GROMACS .gro file of C-alpha atoms in nm:
model
  177
    1UNK     CA    1  10.092  11.418   5.090
    2UNK     CA    2   9.836  11.270   5.330
    3UNK     CA    3   9.944  11.118   5.662
    4UNK     CA    4   9.752  10.844   5.834
    5UNK     CA    5   9.746  10.988   6.188
    6UNK     CA    6   9.642  10.654   6.341
    7UNK     CA    7   9.958  10.490   6.207
    8UNK     CA    8  10.177  10.782   6.314
    9UNK     CA    9  10.038  10.772   6.669
   10UNK     CA   10  10.045  10.390   6.687
   11UNK     CA   11  10.418  10.365   6.609
   12UNK     CA   12  10.597  10.305   6.939
   13UNK     CA   13  10.914  10.502   7.007
   14UNK     CA   14  11.259  10.359   6.931
   15UNK     CA   15  11.424  10.298   7.266
   16UNK     CA   16  11.793  10.253   7.346
   17UNK     CA   17  11.900  10.008   7.615
   18UNK     CA   18  12.146  10.056   7.897
   19UNK     CA   19  12.521   9.991   7.887
   20UNK     CA   20  12.638   9.663   8.039
   21UNK     CA   21  12.753   9.638   8.399
   22UNK     CA   22  13.062   9.422   8.353
   23UNK     CA   23  13.431   9.409   8.428
   24UNK     CA   24  13.721   9.194   8.318
   25UNK     CA   25  13.641   8.980   8.626
   26UNK     CA   26  13.279   8.908   8.531
   27UNK     CA   27  13.220   8.532   8.555
   28UNK     CA   28  12.841   8.513   8.514
   29UNK     CA   29  12.646   8.746   8.290
   30UNK     CA   30  12.274   8.791   8.360
   31UNK     CA   31  12.085   8.889   8.047
   32UNK     CA   32  11.740   9.042   8.068
   33UNK     CA   33  11.536   9.120   7.758
   34UNK     CA   34  11.517   9.501   7.760
   35UNK     CA   35  11.479   9.754   8.045
   36UNK     CA   36  11.126   9.844   8.146
   37UNK     CA   37  10.998  10.199   8.145
   38UNK     CA   38  11.102  10.262   8.508
   39UNK     CA   39  11.454  10.134   8.441
   40UNK     CA   40  11.491  10.343   8.126
   41UNK     CA   41  11.364  10.655   8.303
   42UNK     CA   42  11.611  10.609   8.591
   43UNK     CA   43  11.890  10.467   8.368
   44UNK     CA   44  11.920  10.173   8.609
   45UNK     CA   45  11.875   9.800   8.563
   46UNK     CA   46  11.577   9.653   8.749
   47UNK     CA   47  11.453   9.987   8.883
   48UNK     CA   48  11.084   9.889   8.907
   49UNK     CA   49  11.014   9.855   9.282
   50UNK     CA   50  10.823   9.527   9.230
   51UNK     CA   51  11.102   9.360   9.032
   52UNK     CA   52  11.265   9.095   9.252
   53UNK     CA   53  11.613   9.106   9.095
   54UNK     CA   54  11.787   9.296   9.377
   55UNK     CA   55  11.589   9.112   9.647
   56UNK     CA   56  11.691   8.773   9.507
   57UNK     CA   57  12.058   8.867   9.492
   58UNK     CA   58  12.050   9.002   9.846
   59UNK     CA   59  11.893   8.673   9.960
   60UNK     CA   60  12.173   8.480   9.784
   61UNK     CA   61  12.444   8.697   9.944
   62UNK     CA   62  12.284   8.803  10.276
   63UNK     CA   63  12.611   8.873  10.455
   64UNK     CA   64  12.668   9.181  10.243
   65UNK     CA   65  12.709   9.502  10.443
   66UNK     CA   66  12.527   9.693  10.169
   67UNK     CA   67  12.156   9.732  10.212
   68UNK     CA   68  12.060   9.703   9.846
   69UNK     CA   69  11.713   9.847   9.871
   70UNK     CA   70  11.847  10.179  10.003
   71UNK     CA   71  12.194  10.179   9.852
   72UNK     CA   72  12.283  10.396   9.556
   73UNK     CA   73  12.274  10.238   9.213
   74UNK     CA   74  12.649  10.289   9.181
   75UNK     CA   75  12.705  10.092   9.503
   76UNK     CA   76  12.470   9.814   9.391
   77UNK     CA   77  12.654   9.795   9.057
   78UNK     CA   78  12.991   9.775   9.234
   79UNK     CA   79  12.845   9.509   9.467
   80UNK     CA   80  12.755   9.296   9.163
   81UNK     CA   81  13.096   9.337   9.006
   82UNK     CA   82  13.275   9.245   9.331
   83UNK     CA   83  13.096   8.911   9.317
   84UNK     CA   84  13.181   8.843   8.952
   85UNK     CA   85  12.829   8.911   8.831
   86UNK     CA   86  12.750   9.120   8.523
   87UNK     CA   87  12.419   9.251   8.389
   88UNK     CA   88  12.306   9.337   8.037
   89UNK     CA   89  12.016   9.276   7.801
   90UNK     CA   90  11.971   9.077   7.483
   91UNK     CA   91  11.834   9.380   7.302
   92UNK     CA   92  12.036   9.693   7.233
   93UNK     CA   93  11.729   9.881   7.111
   94UNK     CA   94  11.369   9.818   7.016
   95UNK     CA   95  11.030   9.976   6.964
   96UNK     CA   96  10.793   9.931   7.256
   97UNK     CA   97  10.499  10.095   7.430
   98UNK     CA   98  10.504  10.026   7.804
   99UNK     CA   99  10.725   9.767   7.969
  100UNK     CA  100  10.596   9.426   7.864
  101UNK     CA  101  10.824   9.197   7.665
  102UNK     CA  102  10.528   9.103   7.448
  103UNK     CA  103  10.520   9.464   7.321
  104UNK     CA  104  10.880   9.458   7.194
  105UNK     CA  105  10.903   9.513   6.817
  106UNK     CA  106  11.190   9.552   6.569
  107UNK     CA  107  11.456   9.467   6.826
  108UNK     CA  108  11.829   9.484   6.761
  109UNK     CA  109  12.033   9.219   6.944
  110UNK     CA  110  12.342   9.321   7.143
  111UNK     CA  111  12.695   9.215   7.046
  112UNK     CA  112  12.760   8.923   7.283
  113UNK     CA  113  13.088   8.813   7.125
  114UNK     CA  114  13.227   9.167   7.165
  115UNK     CA  115  13.127   9.167   7.531
  116UNK     CA  116  13.278   8.821   7.586
  117UNK     CA  117  13.612   8.952   7.454
  118UNK     CA  118  13.602   9.223   7.723
  119UNK     CA  119  13.514   8.975   7.999
  120UNK     CA  120  13.806   8.731   7.990
  121UNK     CA  121  13.682   8.530   8.291
  122UNK     CA  122  13.326   8.488   8.165
  123UNK     CA  123  13.225   8.131   8.250
  124UNK     CA  124  12.846   8.126   8.197
  125UNK     CA  125  12.542   8.318   8.076
  126UNK     CA  126  12.205   8.323   8.254
  127UNK     CA  127  11.892   8.449   8.081
  128UNK     CA  128  11.648   8.630   8.312
  129UNK     CA  129  11.315   8.515   8.169
  130UNK     CA  130  11.169   8.361   7.856
  131UNK     CA  131  11.205   8.655   7.617
  132UNK     CA  132  11.574   8.675   7.692
  133UNK     CA  133  11.613   8.298   7.660
  134UNK     CA  134  11.470   8.310   7.307
  135UNK     CA  135  11.817   8.436   7.213
  136UNK     CA  136  12.010   8.157   7.387
  137UNK     CA  137  12.135   8.039   7.047
  138UNK     CA  138  12.343   8.358   7.025
  139UNK     CA  139  12.489   8.320   7.372
  140UNK     CA  140  12.543   7.943   7.335
  141UNK     CA  141  12.757   8.023   7.029
  142UNK     CA  142  13.010   8.170   7.274
  143UNK     CA  143  13.081   7.814   7.393
  144UNK     CA  144  12.974   7.883   7.752
  145UNK     CA  145  12.708   7.714   7.966
  146UNK     CA  146  12.372   7.888   7.928
  147UNK     CA  147  12.106   7.890   8.201
  148UNK     CA  148  11.738   7.979   8.178
  149UNK     CA  149  11.623   8.162   8.491
  150UNK     CA  150  11.269   8.250   8.591
  151UNK     CA  151  11.201   8.616   8.528
  152UNK     CA  152  11.228   8.849   8.827
  153UNK     CA  153  10.966   9.074   8.668
  154UNK     CA  154  10.641   9.141   8.853
  155UNK     CA  155  10.470   9.007   8.539
  156UNK     CA  156  10.600   8.660   8.635
  157UNK     CA  157  10.357   8.603   8.919
  158UNK     CA  158  10.327   8.227   8.854
  159UNK     CA  159  10.661   8.163   9.030
  160UNK     CA  160  10.688   8.229   9.405
  161UNK     CA  161  10.983   8.424   9.538
  162UNK     CA  162  11.120   8.107   9.702
  163UNK     CA  163  11.100   7.909   9.376
  164UNK     CA  164  11.275   8.190   9.183
  165UNK     CA  165  11.540   8.216   9.455
  166UNK     CA  166  11.617   7.842   9.437
  167UNK     CA  167  11.665   7.856   9.058
  168UNK     CA  168  11.885   8.166   9.082
  169UNK     CA  169  12.093   8.011   9.363
  170UNK     CA  170  12.155   7.705   9.147
  171UNK     CA  171  12.277   7.915   8.853
  172UNK     CA  172  12.506   8.119   9.079
  173UNK     CA  173  12.652   7.806   9.235
  174UNK     CA  174  12.713   7.644   8.896
  175UNK     CA  175  12.916   7.953   8.796
  176UNK     CA  176  13.113   7.940   9.123
  177UNK     CA  177  12.955   8.255   9.267
   0.00000   0.00000   0.00000
């Protein structure tokens, strides 16, 4: 049997996403698309140093005693949960080379209804970026308000930090956070 080595080498690896950061008190769930290479390697959401996710949240809740940029991931995760915020992705797994959403292939969507059953206080969903928002029909089926947020990714350079922050603040406020 002959193998086409170009096809074998061109097939991106099948990647598994991260578990959700949620609790029974989660009121707003932020959904990204799928963790980037840095996040997968560190097993942490938004681990790329140029991603503005943690910076935006710290700007929304500046009175926090936790310095997010130097805090442990466990502390940052607890900090989110204390505020009623959860984090997950729309994709459970996919094939992808690199970190760009445009490179995602053969993705499997996460079980949002199962997660909603675990999060009894869930009041809204917010999609972090356009790729995530492509799946808003699945999250809207939960009967909750759905928000489209500008991506915090460094690939979204067309939005300034201040413009992203304003949109994220609005979504947080609408969920009572």
